[in-house]
Coordinates of C-alpha atoms and ligand atoms in Angstrom, one line a residue:
M52 CA -23.7 9.7 8.1
C53 CA -25.6 8.6 11.2
G54 CA -24.8 5.3 12.9
I55 CA -27.4 2.7 13.5
V56 CA -27.1 -0.3 15.8
A57 CA -29.6 -2.9 16.9
Y58 CA -29.7 -6.2 19.0
I59 CA -32.0 -9.1 19.4
G60 CA -31.1 -12.1 21.6
D61 CA -30.7 -13.2 25.2
R62 CA -28.3 -10.4 26.4
E63 CA -29.5 -7.2 27.9
A64 CA -29.7 -5.0 24.8
L65 CA -28.6 -1.7 26.3
P66 CA -24.8 -2.4 26.8
V67 CA -24.6 -3.7 23.2
L68 CA -26.4 -0.6 21.9
I69 CA -24.3 1.9 24.0
N70 CA -21.0 0.2 23.1
G71 CA -22.1 0.1 19.5
L72 CA -23.1 3.8 19.4
K73 CA -19.7 4.8 20.9
R74 CA -18.0 2.9 18.1
L75 CA -20.2 4.5 15.5
E76 CA -20.0 8.0 16.9
Y77 CA -17.5 8.9 14.2
R78 CA -20.4 8.8 11.8
G79 CA -22.3 11.6 13.5
Y80 CA -22.6 13.0 17.0
D81 CA -25.4 15.6 16.9
S82 CA -27.7 13.5 19.0
A83 CA -28.0 9.9 20.3
G84 CA -30.9 7.7 21.3
V85 CA -32.1 4.1 22.0
A86 CA -35.3 2.3 22.1
I87 CA -35.6 -0.9 24.2
L88 CA -38.5 -3.3 24.1
N89 CA -39.5 -4.8 27.4
K90 CA -43.2 -5.0 28.1
E91 CA -43.4 -1.8 26.2
V92 CA -41.0 0.2 24.1
N93 CA -38.9 2.7 26.1
I94 CA -37.3 5.5 24.1
Y95 CA -34.5 7.6 25.5
K96 CA -32.9 10.2 23.3
C97 CA -31.2 13.6 23.5
K98 CA -29.1 16.2 21.8
G99 CA -25.4 15.6 22.1
K100 CA -23.1 12.6 22.4
V101 CA -23.6 9.1 23.6
S102 CA -22.1 10.1 26.9
D103 CA -24.9 12.7 27.2
L104 CA -27.4 10.0 26.5
E105 CA -25.9 7.8 29.2
Q106 CA -26.3 10.6 31.8
F107 CA -29.9 11.3 30.6
M108 CA -30.8 7.6 31.1
E109 CA -29.5 7.4 34.6
G110 CA -32.1 5.9 37.0
K111 CA -34.5 4.9 34.2
D112 CA -35.7 1.5 33.2
K113 CA -33.5 0.2 30.5
T114 CA -34.0 -3.5 30.7
G115 CA -34.9 -5.5 27.6
K116 CA -33.4 -7.9 25.1
I117 CA -34.4 -6.3 21.9
G118 CA -33.3 -2.7 21.1
I119 CA -32.3 -0.2 18.5
G120 CA -29.9 2.8 18.8
H121 CA -28.8 5.7 16.7
T122 CA -26.2 8.4 16.6
R123 CA -27.2 11.3 14.3
W124 CA -25.5 13.6 11.8
A125 CA -28.3 16.1 11.2
T126 CA -29.8 16.5 7.7
H127 CA -33.5 17.3 8.1
G128 CA -34.1 19.4 11.2
E129 CA -31.6 20.9 13.7
P130 CA -29.8 18.7 16.2
N131 CA -32.2 18.7 19.2
D132 CA -34.0 16.2 21.5
V133 CA -37.1 15.9 19.3
N134 CA -35.3 15.4 16.1
A135 CA -33.1 12.7 17.6
H136 CA -33.7 9.1 16.7
P137 CA -35.4 6.6 17.3
H138 CA -38.7 8.0 16.0
Q139 CA -42.0 6.6 16.8
S140 CA -45.1 6.5 14.7
Y141 CA -48.2 8.5 15.7
H142 CA -49.9 5.6 17.6
G143 CA -46.6 4.3 18.9
K144 CA -46.7 1.0 17.1
F145 CA -43.5 1.4 15.1
T146 CA -40.2 2.7 16.3
I147 CA -37.4 3.2 13.8
I148 CA -33.8 4.3 13.3
H149 CA -32.7 5.4 9.9
N150 CA -29.5 6.4 8.1
G151 CA -30.0 8.1 4.7
I152 CA -32.4 10.7 3.2
I153 CA -36.0 10.3 2.2
E154 CA -36.0 12.8 -0.7
N155 CA -39.8 12.9 -1.1
Y156 CA -40.5 13.2 2.6
A157 CA -42.2 16.6 2.2
R158 CA -44.8 15.3 -0.2
L159 CA -45.4 12.2 1.9
R160 CA -45.7 14.3 5.0
T161 CA -48.3 16.6 3.5
R162 CA -50.3 13.6 2.3
L163 CA -50.2 12.1 5.8
E164 CA -51.1 15.4 7.5
E165 CA -54.1 15.7 5.1
R166 CA -55.2 12.4 6.5
G167 CA -54.9 13.7 10.1
V168 CA -51.5 12.2 11.0
K169 CA -49.7 14.4 13.6
F170 CA -45.9 14.9 13.5
Q171 CA -43.5 15.7 16.4
S172 CA -40.3 16.4 14.6
E173 CA -38.9 17.9 11.4
T174 CA -37.2 14.7 10.3
D175 CA -37.7 12.7 7.2
T176 CA -37.4 9.6 9.4
E177 CA -40.6 10.3 11.3
V178 CA -42.4 10.5 7.9
L179 CA -41.3 7.0 7.2
A180 CA -42.4 5.8 10.7
N181 CA -45.8 7.3 10.2
L182 CA -46.2 6.1 6.7
I183 CA -45.4 2.5 7.9
E184 CA -48.0 2.8 10.6
Y185 CA -50.6 4.4 8.3
I186 CA -50.3 1.5 5.8
Y187 CA -50.3 -1.0 8.7
E188 CA -53.5 0.3 10.1
Q189 CA -55.3 1.1 6.9
G190 CA -54.3 -2.2 5.2
K191 CA -54.7 -4.3 8.3
T192 CA -51.5 -6.0 7.3
D193 CA -48.5 -7.3 9.1
A194 CA -45.4 -5.3 10.0
E195 CA -43.2 -6.7 7.2
L196 CA -45.6 -5.9 4.5
A197 CA -46.3 -2.5 5.9
V198 CA -42.6 -1.8 5.9
R199 CA -42.2 -3.1 2.3
L200 CA -45.2 -1.1 1.0
A201 CA -44.0 2.1 2.7
L202 CA -40.5 1.6 1.2
S203 CA -42.0 1.2 -2.2
K204 CA -43.3 4.8 -1.9
V205 CA -40.1 6.2 -0.8
I206 CA -37.5 8.0 -3.0
G207 CA -34.1 8.2 -1.5
A208 CA -31.6 6.2 0.6
Y209 CA -32.1 4.3 3.7
G210 CA -30.5 1.8 6.1
L211 CA -33.1 1.3 8.7
V212 CA -34.2 -1.0 11.5
V213 CA -37.9 -1.2 12.6
L214 CA -39.3 -2.4 15.9
C215 CA -43.0 -3.2 15.9
A216 CA -44.8 -3.2 19.3
D217 CA -47.4 -5.7 18.0
E218 CA -44.8 -8.1 16.8
P219 CA -42.2 -7.9 19.7
D220 CA -40.3 -11.0 18.7
K221 CA -38.6 -9.5 15.7
L222 CA -36.6 -6.6 14.1
I223 CA -37.1 -5.7 10.5
A224 CA -34.2 -4.2 8.7
A225 CA -33.9 -2.8 5.1
R226 CA -31.2 -1.3 3.0
K227 CA -31.1 0.9 -0.1
G228 CA -28.1 3.1 -0.6
S229 CA -27.0 3.2 3.1
P230 CA -25.0 0.4 4.5
L231 CA -26.2 -2.2 7.0
V232 CA -24.4 -5.2 8.3
I233 CA -25.8 -8.1 10.4
G234 CA -23.6 -9.9 12.8
V235 CA -24.6 -13.6 13.3
G236 CA -24.3 -14.9 16.9
N237 CA -25.6 -18.0 18.6
E238 CA -29.3 -17.3 18.7
E239 CA -28.6 -13.6 18.6
Y240 CA -28.1 -11.0 15.9
F241 CA -26.4 -7.6 15.9
L242 CA -27.1 -5.0 13.3
A243 CA -25.0 -1.9 12.6
S244 CA -24.1 0.6 9.9
D245 CA -20.6 -1.0 9.8
A246 CA -18.9 -3.9 11.4
T247 CA -17.1 -2.0 14.1
P248 CA -19.8 -2.5 16.8
I249 CA -20.2 -6.1 15.9
V250 CA -16.6 -7.5 15.9
E251 CA -16.4 -7.8 19.6
Y252 CA -19.3 -10.3 19.6
T253 CA -19.0 -12.2 16.4
K254 CA -16.8 -12.2 13.3
S255 CA -19.5 -13.7 11.1
V256 CA -21.4 -11.0 9.2
I257 CA -23.9 -10.5 6.4
Y258 CA -23.7 -7.4 4.3
L259 CA -27.2 -6.5 3.1
N260 CA -27.5 -5.6 -0.6
D261 CA -29.6 -2.8 -1.9
G262 CA -33.2 -3.7 -1.8
D263 CA -32.8 -6.4 0.8
V264 CA -35.2 -6.7 3.7
A265 CA -34.3 -8.9 6.7
I266 CA -36.8 -10.2 9.2
I267 CA -34.8 -11.1 12.3
R268 CA -35.9 -13.2 15.3
K269 CA -33.4 -14.3 17.8
E270 CA -33.4 -17.8 16.4
Q271 CA -33.9 -17.1 12.8
L272 CA -32.9 -14.7 10.0
I273 CA -35.0 -14.4 6.9
L274 CA -33.6 -12.4 4.1
K275 CA -35.6 -11.3 1.1
T276 CA -34.8 -9.3 -2.0
S277 CA -36.7 -6.4 -3.2
G278 CA -38.8 -8.8 -5.3
Q279 CA -39.8 -10.6 -2.1
D280 CA -37.8 -13.7 -3.1
M281 CA -36.1 -15.5 -0.3
S282 CA -32.4 -15.1 -0.5
V283 CA -29.6 -17.2 1.1
P284 CA -27.6 -14.9 3.3
K285 CA -23.9 -14.8 2.4
V286 CA -21.9 -15.0 5.6
T287 CA -18.5 -13.3 5.5
E288 CA -15.8 -13.5 8.2
L289 CA -14.4 -10.1 9.4
T290 CA -10.7 -9.7 9.0
F291 CA -10.0 -7.2 11.8
D292 CA -9.9 -7.5 15.6
I293 CA -11.4 -5.6 18.4
G294 CA -7.9 -4.2 19.3
E295 CA -7.7 -2.4 16.0
I296 CA -10.7 -0.2 17.0
D297 CA -9.5 0.8 20.4
K298 CA -7.3 3.8 21.1
G299 CA -4.5 1.5 22.2
G300 CA -3.2 4.0 24.8
Y301 CA -3.2 7.0 22.6
E302 CA -5.1 10.1 23.6
H303 CA -7.0 10.2 20.3
F304 CA -7.7 7.8 17.4
M305 CA -6.1 10.4 15.0
L306 CA -2.8 10.2 16.8
K307 CA -2.9 6.5 16.9
E308 CA -3.7 6.3 13.3
I309 CA -0.8 8.7 12.4
F310 CA 1.6 6.5 14.3
E311 CA 0.2 3.4 12.7
Q312 CA 1.2 4.5 9.2
P313 CA 4.5 2.6 9.0
R314 CA 2.6 -0.6 9.8
S315 CA -0.5 0.2 7.6
I316 CA 1.7 1.0 4.6
E317 CA 3.6 -2.3 5.2
D318 CA 0.3 -4.2 5.5
T319 CA -0.8 -2.6 2.2
F320 CA 2.2 -3.7 0.3
R321 CA 2.8 -7.0 2.2
G322 CA 2.6 -9.9 -0.2
R323 CA 2.2 -7.5 -3.1
V324 CA 5.7 -6.1 -3.1
R325 CA 8.5 -8.7 -2.7
P326 CA 12.0 -7.3 -2.7
D327 CA 13.6 -10.2 -4.5
D328 CA 10.9 -10.5 -7.1
L329 CA 10.5 -8.6 -10.4
E330 CA 6.8 -8.5 -10.1
L331 CA 4.1 -6.6 -8.1
H332 CA 1.2 -8.8 -7.2
L333 CA -2.2 -7.1 -7.3
G334 CA -4.5 -10.0 -7.3
G335 CA -7.6 -7.9 -7.5
L336 CA -6.5 -6.5 -10.9
Y337 CA -5.3 -9.6 -12.6
Q338 CA -8.3 -9.9 -14.9
V339 CA -8.3 -6.2 -15.9
M340 CA -4.6 -5.7 -16.1
P341 CA -4.5 -5.8 -19.9
K342 CA -7.1 -3.1 -20.1
L343 CA -5.3 -1.0 -17.5
V344 CA -2.1 -1.3 -19.5
E345 CA -3.9 -0.3 -22.8
A346 CA -6.0 2.4 -21.2
K347 CA -5.8 5.7 -23.1
R348 CA -7.0 7.7 -20.2
I349 CA -7.7 7.1 -16.5
I350 CA -10.3 9.1 -14.7
I351 CA -9.9 9.1 -10.9
I352 CA -12.9 10.0 -8.8
G353 CA -13.1 10.6 -5.0
C354 CA -14.0 13.2 -2.4
G355 CA -11.9 15.1 0.2
T356 CA -8.7 13.3 1.2
S357 CA -9.4 10.5 -1.2
W358 CA -9.5 13.1 -4.0
H359 CA -6.1 14.4 -2.9
A360 CA -4.8 10.8 -3.1
G361 CA -6.2 10.8 -6.6
L362 CA -4.2 13.8 -7.5
V363 CA -1.1 12.0 -6.4
G364 CA -2.2 9.2 -8.6
E365 CA -2.3 11.6 -11.5
Y366 CA 1.4 12.4 -11.1
L367 CA 2.2 8.7 -10.5
F368 CA 0.5 7.4 -13.6
E369 CA 1.7 10.2 -15.9
D370 CA 5.2 9.9 -14.6
L371 CA 5.6 6.1 -14.4
A372 CA 3.1 4.7 -16.9
R373 CA 2.6 7.6 -19.3
T374 CA -1.1 7.3 -19.1
S375 CA -3.1 10.4 -19.2
V376 CA -5.2 11.0 -16.0
E377 CA -8.0 13.3 -15.0
V378 CA -9.0 13.6 -11.4
E379 CA -12.5 14.5 -10.6
Y380 CA -14.5 15.4 -7.6
A381 CA -17.1 12.6 -7.5
S382 CA -19.8 15.2 -6.6
E383 CA -19.1 17.2 -9.8
F384 CA -18.5 14.2 -12.1
R385 CA -21.9 12.7 -11.3
Y386 CA -23.8 15.8 -12.3
R387 CA -21.9 16.5 -15.5
N388 CA -22.3 14.8 -18.7
P389 CA -18.8 13.4 -18.7
I390 CA -17.2 12.0 -21.8
I391 CA -16.1 8.4 -21.2
N392 CA -14.4 6.6 -24.1
K393 CA -14.3 2.9 -24.6
D394 CA -10.6 2.7 -23.6
D395 CA -10.9 4.8 -20.5
I396 CA -10.8 3.4 -17.0
V397 CA -12.4 4.9 -14.0
I398 CA -10.7 4.5 -10.6
A399 CA -12.8 5.3 -7.5
I400 CA -11.0 6.0 -4.3
S401 CA -12.7 5.8 -0.9
Q402 CA -11.7 5.0 2.6
S403 CA -15.2 4.1 3.8
G404 CA -16.5 2.6 0.6
E405 CA -19.8 4.3 1.3
T406 CA -19.4 7.9 0.2
A407 CA -22.7 8.7 -1.6
D408 CA -21.2 11.0 -4.3
T409 CA -18.5 8.5 -5.1
L410 CA -21.1 5.7 -5.4
A411 CA -23.3 7.7 -7.6
A412 CA -20.3 8.6 -9.8
I413 CA -19.4 4.9 -10.1
K414 CA -22.9 4.1 -11.2
L415 CA -22.9 6.8 -13.8
A416 CA -19.5 5.6 -15.2
K417 CA -20.8 2.0 -15.3
E418 CA -23.9 3.1 -17.1
Q419 CA -21.7 4.7 -19.7
G420 CA -19.9 1.5 -20.2
A421 CA -16.6 2.3 -18.3
L422 CA -14.6 -0.3 -16.5
V423 CA -14.6 0.9 -12.9
L424 CA -11.8 -0.1 -10.4
G425 CA -12.0 0.7 -6.7
I426 CA -9.3 1.5 -4.1
C427 CA -11.1 1.1 -0.8
N428 CA -10.3 0.4 2.8
V429 CA -13.5 -1.1 4.3
V430 CA -13.9 -4.7 3.2
G431 CA -17.4 -5.6 2.1
S432 CA -18.5 -1.9 1.8
S433 CA -20.6 -0.7 -1.1
I434 CA -17.8 0.6 -3.4
P435 CA -15.9 -2.7 -3.7
R436 CA -19.2 -4.4 -4.4
E437 CA -20.2 -1.8 -7.1
T438 CA -16.8 -1.8 -8.9
D439 CA -15.6 -4.3 -11.5
A440 CA -12.3 -5.0 -9.7
G441 CA -10.0 -3.3 -7.3
V442 CA -7.4 -3.2 -4.5
Y443 CA -8.0 -3.0 -0.8
T444 CA -5.8 -0.6 1.2
H445 CA -5.4 -2.7 4.4
A446 CA -5.1 0.4 6.5
G447 CA -7.2 -1.2 9.2
P448 CA -10.2 0.6 10.7
E449 CA -9.8 4.4 10.5
I450 CA -11.9 5.9 13.3
G451 CA -10.6 9.5 13.5
V452 CA -12.8 11.7 11.3
A453 CA -9.7 13.3 9.8
S454 CA -8.2 10.8 7.4
T455 CA -4.5 10.0 7.8
K456 CA -3.4 6.4 7.4
A457 CA -6.1 5.9 4.7
F458 CA -4.5 8.6 2.6
T459 CA -1.0 7.1 2.8
C460 CA -2.3 3.7 2.0
Q461 CA -4.3 5.0 -0.9
V462 CA -1.1 6.5 -2.3
T463 CA 0.7 3.3 -1.6
V464 CA -1.8 1.4 -3.8
L465 CA -1.7 4.0 -6.5
A466 CA 2.1 3.8 -6.6
M467 CA 2.0 0.0 -6.9
M468 CA -0.5 0.3 -9.7
A469 CA 1.4 2.9 -11.6
I470 CA 4.7 1.1 -11.2
L471 CA 3.1 -2.2 -12.4
V472 CA 1.5 -0.6 -15.4
G473 CA 4.7 1.3 -16.3
K474 CA 6.6 -1.9 -16.1
K475 CA 4.2 -3.8 -18.2
K476 CA 4.3 -1.0 -20.8
G477 CA 8.1 -1.4 -20.9
L478 CA 8.6 2.1 -19.6
I479 CA 10.4 1.0 -16.4
S480 CA 13.6 -0.9 -16.8
E481 CA 14.4 -3.9 -14.6
E482 CA 17.0 -1.9 -12.7
R483 CA 14.6 1.0 -12.1
F484 CA 11.9 -1.4 -11.0
K485 CA 14.2 -3.1 -8.5
N486 CA 15.2 0.3 -7.2
L487 CA 11.6 1.5 -6.9
I488 CA 10.7 -1.6 -5.0
H489 CA 13.7 -1.3 -2.8
E490 CA 12.8 2.3 -2.0
F491 CA 9.2 1.3 -1.4
T492 CA 10.3 -1.1 1.3
L493 CA 12.3 1.7 3.0
V494 CA 9.2 4.0 3.3
P495 CA 7.8 2.6 6.6
G496 CA 11.2 3.0 8.4
K497 CA 11.6 6.5 7.1
I498 CA 8.1 7.4 8.5
E499 CA 9.1 5.9 11.8
K500 CA 12.0 8.3 11.8
I501 CA 9.7 11.3 11.1
L502 CA 7.4 10.1 14.0
T503 CA 10.3 10.4 16.4
K504 CA 10.2 14.2 15.8
A505 CA 6.7 14.5 17.1
D506 CA 7.8 16.5 20.1
S507 CA 9.6 19.1 18.1
I508 CA 6.5 19.4 15.8
K509 CA 4.4 19.8 18.9
K510 CA 6.6 22.7 20.0
L511 CA 6.3 24.3 16.6
A512 CA 2.5 23.8 16.8
A513 CA 2.5 25.7 20.1
L514 CA 3.9 28.8 18.3
Y515 CA 1.2 28.8 15.7
K516 CA -1.9 27.5 17.5
D517 CA -3.5 31.0 17.6
A518 CA -3.1 31.7 13.9
T519 CA -6.3 32.6 12.1
N520 CA -5.2 31.9 8.5
S521 CA -2.5 29.8 6.9
L522 CA -1.3 28.9 3.4
Y523 CA 0.1 25.6 2.3
L524 CA 2.3 25.4 -0.8
G525 CA 3.8 22.6 -2.8
R526 CA 4.8 21.8 -6.4
G527 CA 4.5 18.6 -8.4
Y528 CA 3.9 15.6 -6.3
L529 CA 3.9 17.8 -3.3
F530 CA 1.1 20.0 -4.4
P531 CA -1.6 17.4 -3.3
V532 CA 0.3 17.2 0.0
A533 CA -0.1 20.9 0.5
L534 CA -3.9 20.5 -0.2
E535 CA -4.0 17.6 2.3
G536 CA -2.1 19.5 4.9
A537 CA -4.4 22.5 4.6
L538 CA -7.5 20.2 4.8
K539 CA -6.2 18.5 8.0
L540 CA -5.6 21.9 9.7
K541 CA -8.9 23.4 8.8
E542 CA -11.1 20.4 9.6
I543 CA -9.8 19.7 13.0
S544 CA -8.5 23.1 14.3
Y545 CA -11.0 25.4 12.5
I546 CA -8.1 27.6 11.4
H547 CA -8.6 28.8 7.8
A548 CA -6.0 27.1 5.6
E549 CA -5.6 27.1 1.9
G550 CA -3.5 24.8 -0.2
Y551 CA -2.0 26.1 -3.4
P552 CA 0.5 25.1 -6.1
A553 CA 3.4 27.2 -5.0
A554 CA 3.8 29.0 -8.3
E555 CA 0.1 30.0 -8.3
M556 CA 0.8 32.1 -5.1
K557 CA 1.8 35.1 -7.1
H558 CA -1.5 35.0 -9.0
G559 CA -3.5 36.0 -6.0
P560 CA -2.8 34.4 -2.6
I561 CA 0.4 36.4 -2.2
A562 CA -1.8 39.4 -1.3
L563 CA -2.7 37.6 2.0
I564 CA 0.8 37.3 3.2
D565 CA 1.9 39.4 6.1
D566 CA 4.0 38.9 9.2
K567 CA 1.2 37.0 11.0
M568 CA 0.6 34.5 8.2
P569 CA 2.3 31.1 8.6
V570 CA 3.1 29.7 5.2
V571 CA 3.8 25.9 5.2
V572 CA 5.9 25.0 2.3
V573 CA 6.5 21.3 1.3
A574 CA 9.9 21.7 -0.3
T575 CA 11.8 18.4 -0.3
K576 CA 14.5 17.9 -2.9
D577 CA 12.8 17.0 -6.2
S578 CA 12.7 18.3 -9.7
S579 CA 11.0 21.6 -8.8
Y580 CA 13.3 22.3 -5.8
E581 CA 15.0 25.4 -7.3
K582 CA 11.6 26.8 -8.2
I583 CA 10.1 26.4 -4.7
V584 CA 13.2 28.0 -3.2
S585 CA 12.3 31.1 -5.3
N586 CA 8.7 30.9 -4.0
I587 CA 10.0 30.8 -0.4
Q588 CA 12.0 33.9 -1.2
E589 CA 8.9 35.6 -2.5
V590 CA 7.1 34.9 0.8
K591 CA 10.0 36.1 2.9
A592 CA 10.2 39.3 0.9
R593 CA 6.7 40.0 2.1
N594 CA 7.6 39.2 5.8
G595 CA 5.6 35.9 5.7
I596 CA 6.5 33.2 8.2
V597 CA 7.8 30.1 6.5
I598 CA 7.6 26.7 7.9
A599 CA 9.3 24.3 5.5
V600 CA 9.3 20.6 5.2
V601 CA 12.7 19.8 3.8
T602 CA 15.0 17.0 3.0
E603 CA 17.5 16.1 5.7
G604 CA 20.7 18.1 5.3
D605 CA 19.1 20.9 3.3
T606 CA 21.1 24.0 4.1
V607 CA 19.6 26.3 1.5
I608 CA 16.0 26.4 2.7
S609 CA 17.2 26.1 6.4
G610 CA 18.9 29.4 5.9
M611 CA 15.8 31.1 4.6
A612 CA 12.8 29.6 6.4
D613 CA 11.7 30.5 9.9
H614 CA 11.4 26.8 10.8
V615 CA 12.3 23.6 9.1
I616 CA 11.1 20.1 9.6
E617 CA 13.6 17.7 8.2
I618 CA 12.4 14.4 6.6
P619 CA 14.5 11.6 5.1
D620 CA 15.4 11.7 1.5
A621 CA 13.1 9.7 -0.8
E622 CA 12.4 9.0 -4.5
N623 CA 10.0 11.6 -5.9
V624 CA 7.4 8.9 -6.2
Y625 CA 7.4 8.3 -2.4
A626 CA 8.0 11.9 -1.2
T627 CA 4.2 12.4 -0.6
L628 CA 4.1 9.4 1.8
L629 CA 6.8 11.0 4.0
S630 CA 6.0 14.7 3.7
V631 CA 2.4 14.5 4.7
V632 CA 3.2 12.9 8.1
P633 CA 4.6 16.1 9.7
L634 CA 1.7 18.1 8.4
Q635 CA -0.7 15.6 10.0
L636 CA 1.1 15.9 13.3
F637 CA 1.3 19.7 13.1
S638 CA -2.5 19.9 12.6
Y639 CA -3.2 17.4 15.3
Y640 CA -1.1 19.2 18.0
I641 CA -2.6 22.6 17.0
A642 CA -6.1 21.2 17.3
V643 CA -5.4 19.6 20.7
M644 CA -3.9 22.9 22.0
R645 CA -6.9 24.8 20.8
G646 CA -9.1 22.4 22.8
C647 CA -10.8 21.0 19.7
N648 CA -12.4 17.6 19.6
V649 CA -9.9 16.1 17.3
D650 CA -11.6 12.8 16.6
Q651 CA -15.0 14.3 16.1
P652 CA -14.6 17.8 14.6
R653 CA -17.7 19.9 14.6
N654 CA -20.2 19.5 11.7
L655 CA -18.3 16.6 10.2
A656 CA -18.9 12.9 10.0
K657 CA -16.5 10.1 8.9
S658 CA -18.6 8.6 6.2
V659 CA -20.6 10.9 4.1
T660 CA -23.5 8.8 2.9
V661 CA -25.7 11.7 1.8
E662 CA -25.1 13.9 -1.1
Ligands
M6R249 O1 -14.6 7.5 2.8 P1 -14.1 8.4 1.8 O2 -12.7 8.3 1.5 O3 -14.9 8.2 0.5 O4 -14.4 9.8 2.3 C1 -14.2 11.0 1.5 C2 -14.1 12.2 2.3 O5 -15.3 12.4 3.0 C3 -12.9 12.1 3.3 O6 -11.7 11.8 2.7 C4 -12.8 13.4 4.2 O7 -12.4 14.4 3.3 C5 -11.7 13.1 5.2 N1 -12.3 12.5 6.4 C6 -11.0 14.3 5.6 O8 -10.0 14.1 6.5

């Protein structure tokens, strides 16, 4: 949540900040602001998007070669001009941008107010700015020490960058719980919440660790750990290009990302799945494979779409590897007292690698002695660094807030893992293995075929764009697809949508069905096909409108449903990868027709780094 960006070097800072904020807007878009140091610090900030900020700044002095910028997802205080970042301390010496939550901000604020400090905003960040300045003035110390001392009094999470008017040659950055990346240029540095604003300037980056404090001058970076020890920065090379974070001619990132799925799935299994080979190569799991094979139970944790992928994982592991699986919302798991046995393995799934609840759940599992594996998309993010081993998804940057290609790549990784474990357990014969691998390699082509139907799905969307409620049903592997389809629709179009296991419908939701209620049924030919046909009949008997995703050539459901979307036949194991695609397109087109901001749905942010 919240995007932060900063620059120090010989360029004009503003274009770097504005470009960066645009790239980070997916993390929050309630307000935006910049502070640029020239002779003095000029702060411009306002409610709304980065484009609103650009308008607001027209005709003002924006020159300067050191600057910080912020795009906000509101936590403390409503989205308005005053609560927008950057925040300045009461005497204007410190200007800061912050991502995270200062949990003890109320107590700190009261103490500062008792000492006469005046506040402008309702934010926790202003408390931090004032605390730094208070310590700086009282202790007659330097900016770095004031920042360190202030942070030692803070409970909560932060990724922050501080500009001190008295020490105008430097930026001070610190991280605990919220990500911060430093791009290393030639006598210049770029800072951001993630690497997307940096990649157009440099591919060399340093990911800060929790507790790190960086003192950055244009010609020098000093990195210190929380214990004040100097630390040698570990420079990593970014593996993606600028082209991957542009819309590439599509109207929205979400549409581009839906259409990228054949390639992103292929990228995820490239080098890992080789058609002529009787192996699956998951290098990140080599060391832990014996434990994974012996595991008595796997606990999968994640949030939102990643949790849905986890549910598919449950079916995959139980089906192919006969390992018992529990799938947990990370936010619930972390606050329970979960029972974790010695032979259990925890798998954390996350696109961003920064989801606060998932990170906290990982820490809890590790404290209880579990081996924790990660399935993550963002290289170098916190989750891969916190887990013992794992597999990257290689979906490429996912910018649209609604997750699409990340989901299918997560399922791809889970399928590879389950097949591999099943094979190592002797549960999958050579012939079945070869067949599964062959079928796997056909998935991208089959998705290409589904994507050619985008126009007909768009026409269908036009018929239901004004619906107020909808139900999504599926069984077995396709139940998580129903959940994911419903989530896509509600989060980007604001139409109420519920996903249910089809057989559960008669235990309650059936009461909702009338002749205005679209019921989307994922009903491809699998082991529960006959059962779902009966469920469709139950809906039709109540005059419900049925939109069914069916296997090509299906005549039974075509004869019953109001609309069908045909998809190619596939192994049960891969049906999720195909059947989710039309649902993504259906939601996308409905949201566009309703005039919704598809890439930045209201109230949401891509990466939920607060609990
Ligand atoms: O980055 P993560 O996968 O950990 O994010 C978890 C959820 O916030 C995320 O999947 C969210 O539900 C999707 N953006 C919804 O499309």
